[in-house]
mmCIF file of C-alpha atoms and ligand atoms in Angstrom:
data_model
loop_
_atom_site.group_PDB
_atom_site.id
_atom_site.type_symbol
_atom_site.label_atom_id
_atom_site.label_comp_id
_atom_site.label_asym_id
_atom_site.label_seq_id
_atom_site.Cartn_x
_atom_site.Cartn_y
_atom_site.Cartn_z
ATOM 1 C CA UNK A 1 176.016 2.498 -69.137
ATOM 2 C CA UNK A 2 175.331 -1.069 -69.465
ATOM 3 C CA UNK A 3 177.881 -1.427 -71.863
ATOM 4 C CA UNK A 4 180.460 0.636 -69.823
ATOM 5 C CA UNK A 5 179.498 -1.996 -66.639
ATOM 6 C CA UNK A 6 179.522 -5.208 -68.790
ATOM 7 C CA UNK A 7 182.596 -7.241 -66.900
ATOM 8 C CA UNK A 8 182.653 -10.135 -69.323
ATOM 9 C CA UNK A 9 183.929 -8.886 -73.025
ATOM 10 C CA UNK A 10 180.739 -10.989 -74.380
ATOM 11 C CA UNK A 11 178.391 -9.073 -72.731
ATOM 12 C CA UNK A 12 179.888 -5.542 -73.988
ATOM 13 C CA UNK A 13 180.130 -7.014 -77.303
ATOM 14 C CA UNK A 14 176.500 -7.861 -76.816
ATOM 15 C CA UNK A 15 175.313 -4.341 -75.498
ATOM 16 C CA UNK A 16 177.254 -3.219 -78.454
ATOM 17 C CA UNK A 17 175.679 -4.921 -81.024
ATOM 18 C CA UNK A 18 172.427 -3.502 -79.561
ATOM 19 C CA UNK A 19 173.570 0.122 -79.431
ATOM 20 C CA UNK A 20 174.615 -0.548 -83.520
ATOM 21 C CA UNK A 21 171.085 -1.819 -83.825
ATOM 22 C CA UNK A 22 169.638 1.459 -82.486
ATOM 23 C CA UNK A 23 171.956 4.030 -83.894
ATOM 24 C CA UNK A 24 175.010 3.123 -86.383
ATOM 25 C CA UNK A 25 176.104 6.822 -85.795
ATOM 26 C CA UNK A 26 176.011 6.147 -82.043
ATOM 27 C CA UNK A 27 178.198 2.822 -81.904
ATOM 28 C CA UNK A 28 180.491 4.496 -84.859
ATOM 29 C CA UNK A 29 181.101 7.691 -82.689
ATOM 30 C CA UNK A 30 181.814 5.404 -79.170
ATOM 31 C CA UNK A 31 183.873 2.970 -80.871
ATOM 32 C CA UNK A 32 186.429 5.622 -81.552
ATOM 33 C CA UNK A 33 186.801 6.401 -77.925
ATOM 34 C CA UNK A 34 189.099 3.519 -76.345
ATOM 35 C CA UNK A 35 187.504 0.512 -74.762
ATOM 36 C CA UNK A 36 189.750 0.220 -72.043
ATOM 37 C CA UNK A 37 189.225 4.034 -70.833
ATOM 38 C CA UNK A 38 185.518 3.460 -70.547
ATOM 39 C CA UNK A 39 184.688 -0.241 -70.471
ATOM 40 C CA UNK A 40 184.910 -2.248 -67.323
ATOM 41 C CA UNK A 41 185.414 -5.157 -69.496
ATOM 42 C CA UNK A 42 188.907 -3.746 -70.816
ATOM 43 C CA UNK A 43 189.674 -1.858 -67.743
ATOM 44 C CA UNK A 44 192.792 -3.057 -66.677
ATOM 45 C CA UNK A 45 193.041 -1.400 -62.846
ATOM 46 C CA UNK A 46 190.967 -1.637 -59.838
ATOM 47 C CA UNK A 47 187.430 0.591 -60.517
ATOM 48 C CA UNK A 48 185.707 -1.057 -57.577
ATOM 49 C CA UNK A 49 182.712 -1.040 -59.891
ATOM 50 C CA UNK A 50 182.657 2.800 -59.620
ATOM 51 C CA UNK A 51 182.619 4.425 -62.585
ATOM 52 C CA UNK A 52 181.065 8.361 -62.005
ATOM 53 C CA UNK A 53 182.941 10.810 -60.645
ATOM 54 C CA UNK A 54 179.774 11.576 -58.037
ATOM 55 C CA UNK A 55 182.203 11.582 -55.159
ATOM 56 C CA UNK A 56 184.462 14.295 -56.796
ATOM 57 C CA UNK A 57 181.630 16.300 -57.828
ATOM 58 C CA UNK A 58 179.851 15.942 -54.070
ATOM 59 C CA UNK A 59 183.412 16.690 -52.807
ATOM 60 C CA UNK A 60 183.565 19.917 -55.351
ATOM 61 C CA UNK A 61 180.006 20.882 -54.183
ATOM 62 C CA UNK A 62 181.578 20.860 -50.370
ATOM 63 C CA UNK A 63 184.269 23.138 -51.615
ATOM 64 C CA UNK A 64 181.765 25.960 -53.682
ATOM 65 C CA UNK A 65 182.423 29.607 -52.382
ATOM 66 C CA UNK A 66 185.782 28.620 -50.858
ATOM 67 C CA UNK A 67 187.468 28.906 -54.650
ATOM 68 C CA UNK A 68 187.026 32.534 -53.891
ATOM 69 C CA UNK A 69 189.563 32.442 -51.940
ATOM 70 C CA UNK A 70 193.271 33.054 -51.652
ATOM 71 C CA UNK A 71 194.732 30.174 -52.109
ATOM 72 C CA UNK A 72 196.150 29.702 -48.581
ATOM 73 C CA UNK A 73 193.127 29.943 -47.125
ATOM 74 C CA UNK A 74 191.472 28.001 -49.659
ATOM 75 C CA UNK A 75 194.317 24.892 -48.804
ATOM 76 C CA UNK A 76 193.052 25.892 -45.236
ATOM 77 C CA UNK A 77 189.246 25.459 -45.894
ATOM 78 C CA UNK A 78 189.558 22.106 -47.858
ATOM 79 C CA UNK A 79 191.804 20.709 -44.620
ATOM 80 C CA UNK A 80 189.186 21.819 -42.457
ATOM 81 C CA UNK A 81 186.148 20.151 -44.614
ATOM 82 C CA UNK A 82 188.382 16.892 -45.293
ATOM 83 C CA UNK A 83 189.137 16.532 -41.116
ATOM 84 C CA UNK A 84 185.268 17.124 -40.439
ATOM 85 C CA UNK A 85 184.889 14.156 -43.312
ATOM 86 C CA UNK A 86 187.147 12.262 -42.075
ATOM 87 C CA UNK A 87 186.182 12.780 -38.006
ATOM 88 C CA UNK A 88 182.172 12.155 -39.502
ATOM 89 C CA UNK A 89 183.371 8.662 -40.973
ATOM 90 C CA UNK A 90 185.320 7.888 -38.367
ATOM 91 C CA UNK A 91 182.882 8.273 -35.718
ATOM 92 C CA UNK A 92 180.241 6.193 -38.211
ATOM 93 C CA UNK A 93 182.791 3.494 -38.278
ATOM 94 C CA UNK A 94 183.412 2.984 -34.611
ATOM 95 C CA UNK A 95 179.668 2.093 -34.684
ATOM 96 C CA UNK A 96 180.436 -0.896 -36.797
ATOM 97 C CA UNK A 97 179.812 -4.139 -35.696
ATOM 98 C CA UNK A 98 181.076 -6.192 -38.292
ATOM 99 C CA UNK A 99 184.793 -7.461 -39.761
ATOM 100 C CA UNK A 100 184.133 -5.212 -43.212
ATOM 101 C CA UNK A 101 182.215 -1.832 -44.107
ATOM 102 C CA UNK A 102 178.155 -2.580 -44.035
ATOM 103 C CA UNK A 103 178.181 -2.640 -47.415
ATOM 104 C CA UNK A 104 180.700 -5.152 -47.990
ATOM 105 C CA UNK A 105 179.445 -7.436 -45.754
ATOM 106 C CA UNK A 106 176.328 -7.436 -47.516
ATOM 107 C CA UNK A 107 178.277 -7.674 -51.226
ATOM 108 C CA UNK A 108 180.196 -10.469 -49.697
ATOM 109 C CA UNK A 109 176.386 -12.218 -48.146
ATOM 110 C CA UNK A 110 174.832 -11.773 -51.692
ATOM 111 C CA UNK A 111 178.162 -13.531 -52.926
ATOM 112 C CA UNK A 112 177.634 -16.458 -50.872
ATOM 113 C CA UNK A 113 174.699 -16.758 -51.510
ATOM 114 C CA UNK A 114 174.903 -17.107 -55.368
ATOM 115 C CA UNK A 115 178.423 -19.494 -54.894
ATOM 116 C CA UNK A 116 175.639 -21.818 -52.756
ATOM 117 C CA UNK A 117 174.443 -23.060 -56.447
ATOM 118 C CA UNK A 118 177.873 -23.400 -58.437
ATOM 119 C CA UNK A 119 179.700 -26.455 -58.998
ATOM 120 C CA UNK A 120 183.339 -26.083 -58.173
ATOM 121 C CA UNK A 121 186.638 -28.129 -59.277
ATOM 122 C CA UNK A 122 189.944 -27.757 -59.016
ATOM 123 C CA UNK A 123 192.210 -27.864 -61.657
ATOM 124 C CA UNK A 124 195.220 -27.006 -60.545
ATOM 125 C CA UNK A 125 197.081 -26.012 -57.016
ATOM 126 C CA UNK A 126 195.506 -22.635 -56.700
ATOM 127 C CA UNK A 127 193.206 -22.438 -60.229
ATOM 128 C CA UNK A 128 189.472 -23.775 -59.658
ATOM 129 C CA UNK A 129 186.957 -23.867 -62.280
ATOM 130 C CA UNK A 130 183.644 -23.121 -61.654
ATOM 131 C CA UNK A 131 179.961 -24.062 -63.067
ATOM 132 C CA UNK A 132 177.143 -21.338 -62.629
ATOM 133 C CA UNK A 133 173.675 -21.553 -64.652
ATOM 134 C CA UNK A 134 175.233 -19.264 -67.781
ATOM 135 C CA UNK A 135 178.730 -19.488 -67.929
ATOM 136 C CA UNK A 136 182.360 -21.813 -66.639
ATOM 137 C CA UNK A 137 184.433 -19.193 -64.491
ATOM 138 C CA UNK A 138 187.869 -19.971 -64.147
ATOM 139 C CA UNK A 139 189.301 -18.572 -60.353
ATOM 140 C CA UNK A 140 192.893 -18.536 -59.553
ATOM 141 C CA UNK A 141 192.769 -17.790 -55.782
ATOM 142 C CA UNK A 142 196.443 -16.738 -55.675
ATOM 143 C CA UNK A 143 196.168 -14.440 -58.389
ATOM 144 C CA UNK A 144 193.167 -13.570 -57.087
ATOM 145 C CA UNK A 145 191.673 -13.358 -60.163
ATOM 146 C CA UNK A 146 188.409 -14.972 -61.708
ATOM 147 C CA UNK A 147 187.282 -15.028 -65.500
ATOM 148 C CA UNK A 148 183.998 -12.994 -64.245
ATOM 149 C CA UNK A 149 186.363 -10.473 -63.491
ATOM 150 C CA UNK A 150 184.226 -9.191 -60.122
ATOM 151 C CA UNK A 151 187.410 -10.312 -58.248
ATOM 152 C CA UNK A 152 189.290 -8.199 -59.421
ATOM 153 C CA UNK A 153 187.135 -5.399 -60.092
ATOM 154 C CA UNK A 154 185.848 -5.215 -56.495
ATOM 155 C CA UNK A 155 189.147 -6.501 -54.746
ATOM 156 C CA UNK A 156 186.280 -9.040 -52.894
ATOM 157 C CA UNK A 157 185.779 -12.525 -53.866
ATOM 158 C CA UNK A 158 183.267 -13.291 -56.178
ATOM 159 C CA UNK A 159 180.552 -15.882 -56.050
ATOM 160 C CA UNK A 160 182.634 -18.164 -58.088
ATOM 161 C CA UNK A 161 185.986 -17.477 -55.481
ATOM 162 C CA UNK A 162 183.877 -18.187 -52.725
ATOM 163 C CA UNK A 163 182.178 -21.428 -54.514
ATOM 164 C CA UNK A 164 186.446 -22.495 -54.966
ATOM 165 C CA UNK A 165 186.856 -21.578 -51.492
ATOM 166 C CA UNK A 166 184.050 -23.760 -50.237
ATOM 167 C CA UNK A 167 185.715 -26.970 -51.514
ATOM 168 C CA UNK A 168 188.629 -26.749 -48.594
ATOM 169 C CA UNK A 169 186.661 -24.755 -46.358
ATOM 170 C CA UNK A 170 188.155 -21.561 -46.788
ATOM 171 C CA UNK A 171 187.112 -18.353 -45.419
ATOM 172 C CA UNK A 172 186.083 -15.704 -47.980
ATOM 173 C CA UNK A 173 187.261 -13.246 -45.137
HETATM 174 ZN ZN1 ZN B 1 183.870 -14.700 -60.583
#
């Protein structure tokens, strides 16, 4: 898991190594599997940092004893459970206060938060490059893309966007 969540291709490599250490057989047999259809790091869409199929499988759980059915009425029970879902959510999000989904808001708080101790220059019209504790990020705010990769995994800035941001103001919103 940790090597299937590592964003930066040194971590992986580092997780890697570690799975070699504890089983050759292990890192032999998921080596053959390609990197890009399991590891974040190579993943080349939008995962939003999900990568179970829980929902599918809750979703599947919803549907159990309707597969029994003809397949009309089976089309007919999985539009019925999807409009209670979506009239559930719905009503949820009219209680919402805020500009993005609760948990956004608090991704994008934590975010802030971290960008608060990064250096930030720009180094060209829209690429910034960034300082944290570990590593040098490089952000291109029009491509919104940022060497961490959490910008474009999450489709949110990242700490190191946000730190870019900072230096005209900008409003991670
Ligand atoms: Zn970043």
């Amino acid at each position: 898991m940790n090597a299937a969540y590592s964003l930066r291709e040194g971590a992986f490599k580092d997780v890697m190594e570690s799975i070699k250490t504890m089983s050759k057989s292990a890192e032999k047999w998921i080596s053959k599997i390609p990197k890009q259809n399991w590891a974040s790091a190579y993943f080349e869409g939008s995962r939003y940092n999900v990568l179970t199929t829980n929902a599918t499988e809750s979703f599947n759980a919803l549907l159990k004893g309707a597969r029994e059915l003809p397949i009309a009425a089976l089309v007919e029970q999985t539009r019925w459970k999807l409009s209670d879902f979506f009239q559930y959510r719905q009503k949820a999000g009219r209680k919402w206060t805020t500009r993005l989904t609760p948990n956004a808001e608090d991704w994008l708080a934590e975010q802030c938060i971290l960008a608060g101790a990064y250096m930030a220059h720009q180094c060209g019209w829209t690429v910034y490059e960034v300082k944290s504790k570990y590593h040098v990020d490089e952000v291109d705010l029009e491509k919104k893309t940022c060497t961490c990769r959490l910008f474009q995994t999450m489709g949110m800035p990242c700490s190191h966007a946000i730190a870019a941001m900072g230096l005209d103001q900008r409003d991670p919103y």
